Amino acid sequence: MSNSPFRTPARKLRLFTLILTTLLLGGCSGGNESWNGKDISGLMPTLAFELTDSQGRTVTAAQFDGKVRLLFFGFTSCPDVCPTTLQKLNQATKGLPEGLEDDVLTLFVSVDPERDSPERLASYVSFFGDGIVGLTGTEPQLRELAKRYRTTFGYEEPDNSGNYAVSHSSAVYVFDREGKARLLIRPDLGVKAIRQDLIALAGAETE
């Protein structure tokens, strides 16, 4: 990177992310106990961004209005959390009732723009079905988006070969068709539970 990403110890950022997530999960919510995920209605701003997709095009959140959107931060070199989470989301959306599958979209935002080119993003997200869009941006754009949703990310010091790990949140944010933040999907939530929430959210809004 022209501006080195290795400025803040990733260990501190992981702790900061953990604290923010804990506060969010334990905070006040809309009080709807029927959700499997955490109800965050009214706790987060609406979905808004201007990023670059896996085709190299500038896109905004408004271009995906009308769909329920799952926002997840990660990177293509992630060895465990990212592929596990994206596979789980793919399984959950593939099992939606007819008529709803095309109404739910996963937005995978890479926080590793140095390595994750549009071409690499396109290849990576293709492994996780058709209902996923790969996005990235400049580091300032990504920092701003992460801050908007009370999370962060950081970079480990590179090894002798120049390889480095990236720390990021494992939570998935769910936004309704209007872009309002509705749910936070925890890492321990299973496919069936996620699917139930998506059916309740997407299905209710088609009635």
XYZ file of C-alpha atoms in Angstrom:
207
model
C 0.000 0.000 0.000
C 1.132 3.534 -0.584
C 0.125 4.276 2.998
C 1.247 1.312 5.067
C -1.674 -0.529 6.697
C 0.565 -1.827 9.461
C 0.127 1.149 11.740
C -2.062 -0.060 14.583
C -1.425 -3.387 16.335
C -4.096 -5.833 15.206
C -4.243 -7.216 18.745
C -5.628 -3.913 20.019
C -8.097 -3.761 17.150
C -9.353 -7.267 17.904
C -9.961 -6.250 21.514
C -11.712 -3.075 20.384
C -13.959 -5.052 18.029
C -14.774 -7.549 20.765
C -15.762 -4.767 23.168
C -17.964 -3.058 20.581
C -19.683 -6.303 19.619
C -20.245 -7.235 23.257
C -21.799 -3.855 23.989
C -24.005 -4.140 20.929
C -25.163 -7.662 21.714
C -25.942 -6.681 25.265
C -27.536 -3.348 24.454
C -31.127 -2.290 24.105
C -33.026 -3.430 21.049
C -36.447 -3.322 19.524
C -37.542 -6.026 21.937
C -38.610 -8.573 19.334
C -37.745 -11.918 20.894
C -38.884 -13.917 17.846
C -35.599 -13.408 15.998
C -32.759 -15.897 16.184
C -30.230 -13.166 15.448
C -29.826 -10.046 17.579
C -32.455 -7.394 16.907
C -30.553 -4.160 16.203
C -33.477 -2.145 14.863
C -32.832 1.513 15.599
C -29.286 0.898 16.831
C -27.430 1.248 13.531
C -27.616 3.718 10.639
C -29.123 2.752 7.313
C -26.975 0.998 4.731
C -24.866 3.524 2.837
C -21.583 3.243 0.957
C -19.742 3.962 -2.271
C -17.328 1.156 -3.101
C -15.886 -0.785 -6.039
C -17.398 -4.112 -7.072
C -15.638 -7.176 -8.449
C -16.063 -5.837 -11.984
C -14.182 -2.653 -11.138
C -17.327 -0.512 -11.168
C -18.254 2.106 -8.592
C -21.436 1.052 -6.793
C -23.571 2.458 -4.004
C -25.846 0.826 -1.458
C -28.867 2.359 -3.181
C -28.255 0.177 -6.243
C -29.235 -2.844 -4.158
C -32.382 -1.318 -2.648
C -35.385 -3.612 -2.692
C -33.384 -6.603 -1.467
C -32.609 -7.839 2.012
C -28.841 -7.408 2.324
C -26.294 -9.268 4.434
C -23.168 -7.180 5.063
C -19.971 -9.021 6.014
C -16.416 -7.677 6.309
C -13.517 -9.992 5.449
C -10.722 -10.699 2.962
C -10.041 -13.390 0.377
C -6.913 -14.738 2.092
C -8.888 -15.385 5.279
C -8.227 -19.036 6.217
C -11.287 -19.815 8.314
C -13.908 -17.269 9.393
C -14.638 -15.834 5.942
C -15.126 -19.053 3.936
C -17.063 -20.647 6.801
C -19.373 -17.658 7.148
C -19.929 -17.189 3.422
C -20.670 -20.883 2.942
C -23.182 -20.736 5.791
C -24.894 -17.694 4.275
C -24.963 -19.396 0.876
C -26.626 -22.467 2.382
C -29.143 -20.315 4.229
C -30.146 -18.314 1.152
C -30.204 -21.315 -1.203
C -32.823 -22.912 1.017
C -35.220 -19.974 0.902
C -38.732 -20.557 -0.476
C -39.333 -19.982 -4.162
C -39.700 -16.298 -4.841
C -37.497 -15.176 -1.972
C -34.075 -16.510 -2.979
C -33.464 -13.668 -5.428
C -34.565 -11.115 -2.842
C -31.638 -11.702 -0.473
C -28.112 -10.558 -1.330
C -24.806 -10.998 0.493
C -22.392 -8.065 0.321
C -18.850 -9.251 1.025
C -16.652 -6.226 1.727
C -12.932 -6.946 1.536
C -10.898 -4.876 3.987
C -7.676 -5.932 2.247
C -7.605 -3.708 -0.860
C -3.850 -4.176 -1.287
C -4.271 -7.834 -2.280
C -7.947 -8.116 -3.183
C -8.187 -6.741 -6.691
C -11.550 -6.809 -8.491
C -10.397 -9.890 -10.422
C -9.415 -11.732 -7.261
C -12.675 -10.769 -5.577
C -14.678 -12.004 -8.562
C -12.938 -15.375 -8.475
C -13.369 -15.691 -4.713
C -17.061 -14.848 -4.408
C -17.923 -17.172 -7.311
C -17.350 -20.098 -4.945
C -20.245 -19.003 -2.757
C -23.182 -18.937 -5.135
C -24.843 -16.314 -7.273
C -26.365 -14.261 -4.476
C -23.159 -12.554 -3.398
C -21.418 -9.370 -4.482
C -17.734 -8.730 -3.787
C -16.873 -5.156 -2.828
C -13.794 -3.229 -1.755
C -12.494 0.325 -1.750
C -9.692 2.563 -0.613
C -8.564 2.194 2.976
C -10.260 5.500 3.979
C -13.532 4.327 2.402
C -13.334 1.022 4.239
C -12.438 2.684 7.541
C -15.416 4.998 7.208
C -17.793 2.119 6.471
C -16.479 0.013 9.347
C -16.797 2.941 11.746
C -20.368 3.543 10.577
C -21.307 0.072 11.804
C -19.237 0.204 14.992
C -16.564 -2.215 13.944
C -12.958 -2.030 12.774
C -10.180 -4.039 11.156
C -6.402 -4.208 11.372
C -3.318 -5.726 9.821
C -0.636 -7.907 11.375
C 3.024 -7.162 10.713
C 4.101 -8.822 7.439
C 6.426 -11.803 7.526
C 9.672 -12.066 5.576
C 7.730 -12.956 2.434
C 5.454 -9.941 2.771
C 2.416 -11.976 3.801
C 0.194 -10.646 6.558
C -3.021 -11.519 8.363
C -6.020 -9.239 8.743
C -8.210 -9.016 11.835
C -11.879 -8.181 11.384
C -15.304 -8.733 12.893
C -17.050 -12.065 12.337
C -20.559 -10.618 12.659
C -23.001 -10.270 9.753
C -25.300 -7.246 9.563
C -28.750 -7.741 8.055
C -30.535 -4.810 6.397
C -34.120 -4.840 5.156
C -35.324 -3.845 1.699
C -35.290 -0.170 2.671
C -31.726 -0.365 3.946
C -32.606 -0.249 7.637
C -30.393 -2.260 9.990
C -32.471 -5.072 11.461
C -30.364 -7.980 12.701
C -26.867 -8.989 13.737
C -26.002 -12.603 12.937
C -23.605 -14.106 15.451
C -20.935 -16.612 14.371
C -22.595 -19.388 16.395
C -25.954 -19.057 14.629
C -26.724 -22.065 12.436
C -27.970 -22.238 8.855
C -31.548 -23.107 9.812
C -31.790 -20.246 12.309
C -30.407 -17.753 9.785
C -32.827 -18.980 7.132
C -35.780 -18.617 9.504
C -34.862 -14.991 10.149
C -34.440 -14.251 6.444
C -37.813 -15.799 5.635
C -39.476 -13.784 8.383
C -37.808 -10.575 7.243
C -37.985 -10.937 3.462
C -41.304 -12.775 3.455
C -43.078 -10.273 5.663
C -42.050 -7.443 3.386
C -43.527 -9.074 0.291
C -47.003 -9.412 1.782
